[in-house]
Structures are given as C-alpha cells and as structure tokens.
Short mmCIF file of C-alpha atoms and ligand atoms in Angstrom, two decimals:
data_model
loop_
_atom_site.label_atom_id
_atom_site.label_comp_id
_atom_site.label_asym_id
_atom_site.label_seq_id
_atom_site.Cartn_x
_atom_site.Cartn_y
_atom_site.Cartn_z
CA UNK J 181 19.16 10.08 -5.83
CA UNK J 182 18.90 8.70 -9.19
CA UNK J 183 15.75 6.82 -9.89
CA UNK J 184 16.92 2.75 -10.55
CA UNK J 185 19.27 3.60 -6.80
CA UNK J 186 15.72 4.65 -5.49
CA UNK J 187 14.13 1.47 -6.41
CA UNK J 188 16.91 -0.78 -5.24
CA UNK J 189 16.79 0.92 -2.16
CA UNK J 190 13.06 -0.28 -1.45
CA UNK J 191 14.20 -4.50 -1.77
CA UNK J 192 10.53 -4.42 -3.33
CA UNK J 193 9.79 -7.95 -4.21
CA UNK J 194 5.98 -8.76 -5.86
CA UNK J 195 3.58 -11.39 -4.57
CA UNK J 196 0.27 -10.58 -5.94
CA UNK J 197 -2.87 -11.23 -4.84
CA UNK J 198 -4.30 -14.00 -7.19
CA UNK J 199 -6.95 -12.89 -9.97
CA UNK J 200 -10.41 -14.12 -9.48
CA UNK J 201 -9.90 -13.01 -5.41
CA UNK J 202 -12.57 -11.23 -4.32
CA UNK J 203 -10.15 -8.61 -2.30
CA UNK J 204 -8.68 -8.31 -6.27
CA UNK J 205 -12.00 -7.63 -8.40
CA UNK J 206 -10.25 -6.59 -11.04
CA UNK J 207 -11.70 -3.13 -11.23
CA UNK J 208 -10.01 -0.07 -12.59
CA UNK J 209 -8.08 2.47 -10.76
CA UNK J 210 -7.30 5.57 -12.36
CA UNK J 211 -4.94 6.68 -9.66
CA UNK J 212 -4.86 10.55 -8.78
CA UNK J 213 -3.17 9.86 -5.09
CA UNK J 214 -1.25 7.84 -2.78
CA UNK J 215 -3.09 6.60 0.81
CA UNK J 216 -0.69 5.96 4.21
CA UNK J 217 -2.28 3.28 6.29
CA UNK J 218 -1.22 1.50 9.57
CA UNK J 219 -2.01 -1.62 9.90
CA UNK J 220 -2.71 -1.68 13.77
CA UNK J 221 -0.80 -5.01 14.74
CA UNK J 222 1.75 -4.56 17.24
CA UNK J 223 2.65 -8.14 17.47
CA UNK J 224 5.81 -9.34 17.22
CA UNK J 225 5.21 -11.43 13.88
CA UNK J 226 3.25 -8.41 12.50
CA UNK J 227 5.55 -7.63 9.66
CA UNK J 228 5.16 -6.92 6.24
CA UNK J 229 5.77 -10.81 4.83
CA UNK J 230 2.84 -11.90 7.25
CA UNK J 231 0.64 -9.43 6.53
CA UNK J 232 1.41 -10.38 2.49
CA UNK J 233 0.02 -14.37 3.11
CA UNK J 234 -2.74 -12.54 4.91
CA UNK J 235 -3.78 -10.34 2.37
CA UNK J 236 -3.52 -13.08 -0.65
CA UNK J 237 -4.43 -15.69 1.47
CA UNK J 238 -7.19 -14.64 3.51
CA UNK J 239 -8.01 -10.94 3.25
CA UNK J 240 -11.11 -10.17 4.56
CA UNK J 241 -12.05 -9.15 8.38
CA UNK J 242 -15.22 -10.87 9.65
CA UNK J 243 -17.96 -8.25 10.46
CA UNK J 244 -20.43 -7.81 13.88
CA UNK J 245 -22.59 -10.09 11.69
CA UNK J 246 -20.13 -12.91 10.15
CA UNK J 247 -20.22 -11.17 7.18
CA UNK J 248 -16.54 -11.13 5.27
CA UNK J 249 -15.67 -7.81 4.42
CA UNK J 250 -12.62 -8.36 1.90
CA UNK J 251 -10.21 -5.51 2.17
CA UNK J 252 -6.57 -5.18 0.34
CA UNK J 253 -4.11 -2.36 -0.53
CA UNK J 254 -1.44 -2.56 -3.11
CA UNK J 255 2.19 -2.54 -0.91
CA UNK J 256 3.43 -3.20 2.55
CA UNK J 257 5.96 -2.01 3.78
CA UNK J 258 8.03 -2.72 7.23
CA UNK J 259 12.24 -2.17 7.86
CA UNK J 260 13.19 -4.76 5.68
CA UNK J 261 11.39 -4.74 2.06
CA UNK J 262 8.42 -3.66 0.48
CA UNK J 263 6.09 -6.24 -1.22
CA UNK J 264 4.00 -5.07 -3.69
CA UNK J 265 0.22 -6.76 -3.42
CA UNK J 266 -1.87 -5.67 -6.50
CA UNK J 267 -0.72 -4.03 -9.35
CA UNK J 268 -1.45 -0.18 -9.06
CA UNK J 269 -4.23 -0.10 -12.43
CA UNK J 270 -6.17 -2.17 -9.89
CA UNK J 271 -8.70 -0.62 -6.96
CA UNK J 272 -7.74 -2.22 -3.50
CA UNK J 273 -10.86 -2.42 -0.69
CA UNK J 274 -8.98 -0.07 2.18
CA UNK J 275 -10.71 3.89 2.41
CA UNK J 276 -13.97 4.27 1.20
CA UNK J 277 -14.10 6.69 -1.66
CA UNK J 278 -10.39 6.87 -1.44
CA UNK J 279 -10.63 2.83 -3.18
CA UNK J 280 -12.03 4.53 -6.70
CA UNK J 281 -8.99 6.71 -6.97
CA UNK J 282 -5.78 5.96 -4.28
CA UNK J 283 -2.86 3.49 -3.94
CA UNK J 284 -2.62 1.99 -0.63
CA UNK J 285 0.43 1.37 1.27
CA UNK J 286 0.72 -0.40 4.89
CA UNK J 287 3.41 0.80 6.79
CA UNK J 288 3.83 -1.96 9.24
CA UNK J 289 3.95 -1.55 13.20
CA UNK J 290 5.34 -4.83 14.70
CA UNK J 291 7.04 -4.71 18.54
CA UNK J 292 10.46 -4.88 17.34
CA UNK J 293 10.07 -3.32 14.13
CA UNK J 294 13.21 -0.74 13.68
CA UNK J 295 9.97 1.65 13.15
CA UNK J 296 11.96 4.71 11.55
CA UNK J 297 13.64 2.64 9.10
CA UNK J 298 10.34 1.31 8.21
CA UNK J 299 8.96 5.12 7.97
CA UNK J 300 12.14 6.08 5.73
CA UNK J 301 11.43 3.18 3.70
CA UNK J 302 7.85 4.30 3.35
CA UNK J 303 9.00 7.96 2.45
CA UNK J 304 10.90 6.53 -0.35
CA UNK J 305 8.84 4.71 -1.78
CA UNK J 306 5.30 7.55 -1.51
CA UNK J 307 8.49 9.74 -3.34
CA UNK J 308 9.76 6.82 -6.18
CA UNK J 309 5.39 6.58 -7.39
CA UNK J 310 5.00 10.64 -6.90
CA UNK J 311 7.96 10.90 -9.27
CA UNK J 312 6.84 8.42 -11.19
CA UNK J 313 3.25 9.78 -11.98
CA UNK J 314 4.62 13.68 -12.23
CA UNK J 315 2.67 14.43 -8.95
CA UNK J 316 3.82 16.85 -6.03
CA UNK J 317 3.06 15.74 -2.51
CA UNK J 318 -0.33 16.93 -2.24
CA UNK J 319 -1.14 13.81 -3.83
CA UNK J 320 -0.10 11.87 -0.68
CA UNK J 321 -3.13 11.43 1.84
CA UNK J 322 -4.31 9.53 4.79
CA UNK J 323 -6.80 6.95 5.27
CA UNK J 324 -8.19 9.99 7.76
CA UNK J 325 -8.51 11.99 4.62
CA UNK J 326 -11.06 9.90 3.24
CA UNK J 327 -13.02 8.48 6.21
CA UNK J 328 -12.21 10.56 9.48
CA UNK J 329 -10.69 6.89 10.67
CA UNK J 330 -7.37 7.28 13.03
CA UNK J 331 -4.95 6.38 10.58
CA UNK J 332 -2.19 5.88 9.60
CA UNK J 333 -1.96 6.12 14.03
CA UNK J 334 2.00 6.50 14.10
CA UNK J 335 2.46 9.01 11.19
CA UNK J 336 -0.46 11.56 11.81
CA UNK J 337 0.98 13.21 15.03
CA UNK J 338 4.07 14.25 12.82
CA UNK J 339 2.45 14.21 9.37
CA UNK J 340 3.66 17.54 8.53
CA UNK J 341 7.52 16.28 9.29
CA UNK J 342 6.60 12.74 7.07
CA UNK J 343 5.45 14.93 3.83
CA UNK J 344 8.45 17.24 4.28
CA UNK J 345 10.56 14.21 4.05
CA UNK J 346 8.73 12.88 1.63
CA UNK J 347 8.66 15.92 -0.92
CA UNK J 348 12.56 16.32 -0.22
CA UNK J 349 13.22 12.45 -1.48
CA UNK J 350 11.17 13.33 -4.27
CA UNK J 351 12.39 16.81 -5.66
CA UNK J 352 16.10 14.96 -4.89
CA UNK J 353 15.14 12.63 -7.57
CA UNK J 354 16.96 12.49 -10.79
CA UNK J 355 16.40 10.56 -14.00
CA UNK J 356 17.57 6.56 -14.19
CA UNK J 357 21.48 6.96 -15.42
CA UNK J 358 22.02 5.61 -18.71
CA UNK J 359 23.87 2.21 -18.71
CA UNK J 360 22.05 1.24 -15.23
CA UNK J 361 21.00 -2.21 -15.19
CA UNK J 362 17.07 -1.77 -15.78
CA UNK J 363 15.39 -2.28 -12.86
CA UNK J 364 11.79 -2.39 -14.85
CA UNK J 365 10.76 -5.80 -13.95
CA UNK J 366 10.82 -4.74 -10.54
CA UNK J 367 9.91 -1.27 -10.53
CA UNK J 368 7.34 0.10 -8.52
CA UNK J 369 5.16 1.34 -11.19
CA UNK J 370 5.52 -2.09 -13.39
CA UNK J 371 3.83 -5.53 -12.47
CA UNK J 372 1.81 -8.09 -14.53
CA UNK J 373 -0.91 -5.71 -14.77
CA UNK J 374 -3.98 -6.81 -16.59
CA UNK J 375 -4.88 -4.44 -19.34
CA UNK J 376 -7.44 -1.40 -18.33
CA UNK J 377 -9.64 -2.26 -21.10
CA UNK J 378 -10.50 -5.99 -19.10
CA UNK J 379 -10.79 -3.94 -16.09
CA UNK J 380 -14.45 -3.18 -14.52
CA UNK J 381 -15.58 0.16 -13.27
CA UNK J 382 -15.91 0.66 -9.39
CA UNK J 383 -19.53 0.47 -8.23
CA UNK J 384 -21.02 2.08 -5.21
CA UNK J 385 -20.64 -1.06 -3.35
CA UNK J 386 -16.92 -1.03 -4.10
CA UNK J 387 -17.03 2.35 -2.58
CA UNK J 388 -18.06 1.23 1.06
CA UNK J 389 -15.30 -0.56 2.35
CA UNK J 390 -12.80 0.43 4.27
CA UNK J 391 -10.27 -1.30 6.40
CA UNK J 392 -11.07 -1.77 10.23
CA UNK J 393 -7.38 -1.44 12.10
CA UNK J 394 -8.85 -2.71 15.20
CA UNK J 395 -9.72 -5.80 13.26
CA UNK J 396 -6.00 -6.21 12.21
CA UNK J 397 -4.93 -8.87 15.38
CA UNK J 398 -2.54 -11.37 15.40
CA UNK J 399 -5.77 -13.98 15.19
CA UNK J 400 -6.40 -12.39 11.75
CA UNK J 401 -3.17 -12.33 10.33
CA UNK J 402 -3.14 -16.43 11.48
CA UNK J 403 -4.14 -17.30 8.07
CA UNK J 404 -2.56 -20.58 7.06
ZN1 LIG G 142 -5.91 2.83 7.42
#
C-alpha cells in the first residue's frame, strides 16, 4: 500500500492534549518502540472520541488514597478513526519504564464496537509509525512487556497472529507516490510538536505510572 493511502486509511484526526496539563509534562520521548494498550471499558459509549475528552479533559484515575494519578497515551483508536492525543516527541503516563521510551496507542473495546475493524485499524497504524521510524516489528510491545499488567486483554491471546499482521502491512508498504496530495499535516508522525530542545528529561517519578484498566469505567470516562 503506498504510504499517503495508508494514512488516509486511518481517518486520523488530532485533538491534543493542552500544554501546561499535567498528563502532558512536556518531557522528551526519544521513541525506540510502539506500546498496545486496552483500555478496559466495555460500555457502550466507550469509544475512541470519549475516551479523547477524557484524556484532555480529565485524565487522571483517582488512587486508594484520593490521590490523582494523571495517565495519557498518544492515539486511540476504535472502528471508526484514530485521534491522535500528544504529539509522539512527548512521554505519555501509561507503562512504567515503557513512558521514557514507547508510543502508546488505545485500541478501544466498546459493546458494539465492530472490534476487528478496530484491530485492523490498529495494525495499520503500529505498521504506518514502524515504517515511518525504519523499525521492524520487534519494536511493537505490550503494556505486559513493561509491567507484567494484563494488557492489551483482547490482543494478547492472539498476539503472535496481531504482529504477523502487523509486519505484513508494514513490509507491503511502499513510498508516498509522487503527485499525491500531501497528507503531512495529518500524518501520523507530524503534529504541532514543541521543539525537543524545550522538552524536559523524564525523572524517576515520571517513571512510576502506569495506567490502571480496571480504573477505566464508564464513571471515569464521565468527564464533562
Ligand atoms: Zn495497558
């Protein structure tokens, strides 16, 4: 598939979370891999444009002690679109020591989600930023990789079948054809990133958070 087809395939749309956020602290990420999540919400509303105001609106769970614990990832993904949440120079809050170095995606999980499609959709787009950043599909991991947590829940029983897909997308991949309408403003490498050199390093703090699924209910997404 050539590459601009790829990224018109995705209906990516952008709708970042705001600087100054404290799910967006504006710290670097030198990206070396790509991290699958599920989001855990099987509600019917649980798609990726609610989980968007969530994450820019709200984003944070509330721990055992009341404490917020902000959390983000940089797209989200259901059957319909992918929305792209931070740009990817930035470190989200979702796996740990996976934060310093990963991109996070969110493969939604909503009852009446047409969940292959979303999957496929998901596959394309781990394949589009692989291509992009000259990386094979080892680079593609699980939030399990990094903490032990179950997730992504829907995508580890056939993880082997998911990469397989992926890495065929990805070696089908040829170069944007000239004379195609440039599809930079909306690519999934480009947004309005903020230059690295304004960015802050991640601290061991940063390092700590991870997202809690189980914390991902419709009550939480209820955000406005
Ligand atoms: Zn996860």
């Amino acid at each position: 598939m050539d590459r601009n087809q790829l990224t018109q395939s995705l209906n990516l749309r952008e709708e970042l979370i705001a600087v100054g956020r404290p799910n967006r602290p504006g710290k670097r990420l030198v990206p070396s891999s790509i991290t699958l999540h599920n989001p855990g919400n099987t509600g019917r509303t649980a798609d990726a444009d609610r989980h968007s105001k969530m994450v820019r609106n709200k984003g944070y769970h509330e721990g055992s002690n009341g404490a917020k614990i902000w959390v983000s990832w940089h797209y989200t993904v259901d059957d319909q679109c992918v929305i792209k949440q931070l740009p990817i120079n930035e470190m989200a809050y979702h796996a740990k020591k996976g934060n310093g170095t990963s991109i996070a995606i969110e493969v939604c999980m909503n009852a009446g989600i047409d969940q292959a499609a979303a999957n496929a959709r998901a596959a394309r787009l781990v394949a589009a930023l692989l291509y992009d950043f000259g990386w094979d599909v080892n680079a593609l991991k699980t939030h399990k990789d990094w903490t032990g947590k179950n997730c992504p829940q829907l995508l580890l029983s056939d993880w082997a079948a998911f990469k397989k897909n992926v890495e065929a997308i990805r070696t089908s991949i040829t170069a944007a054809s000239l004379g195609a309408l440039s599809t930079k403003s909306h690519d999934v490498t480009s947004s309005r990133q903020k230059s690295s050199a304004a960015l802050g390093e991640p601290s061991e703090d940063d390092l700590s958070v991870e997202i809690d699924h189980d914390l991902m209910t419709d009550q939480f997404l209820d955000t406005l």
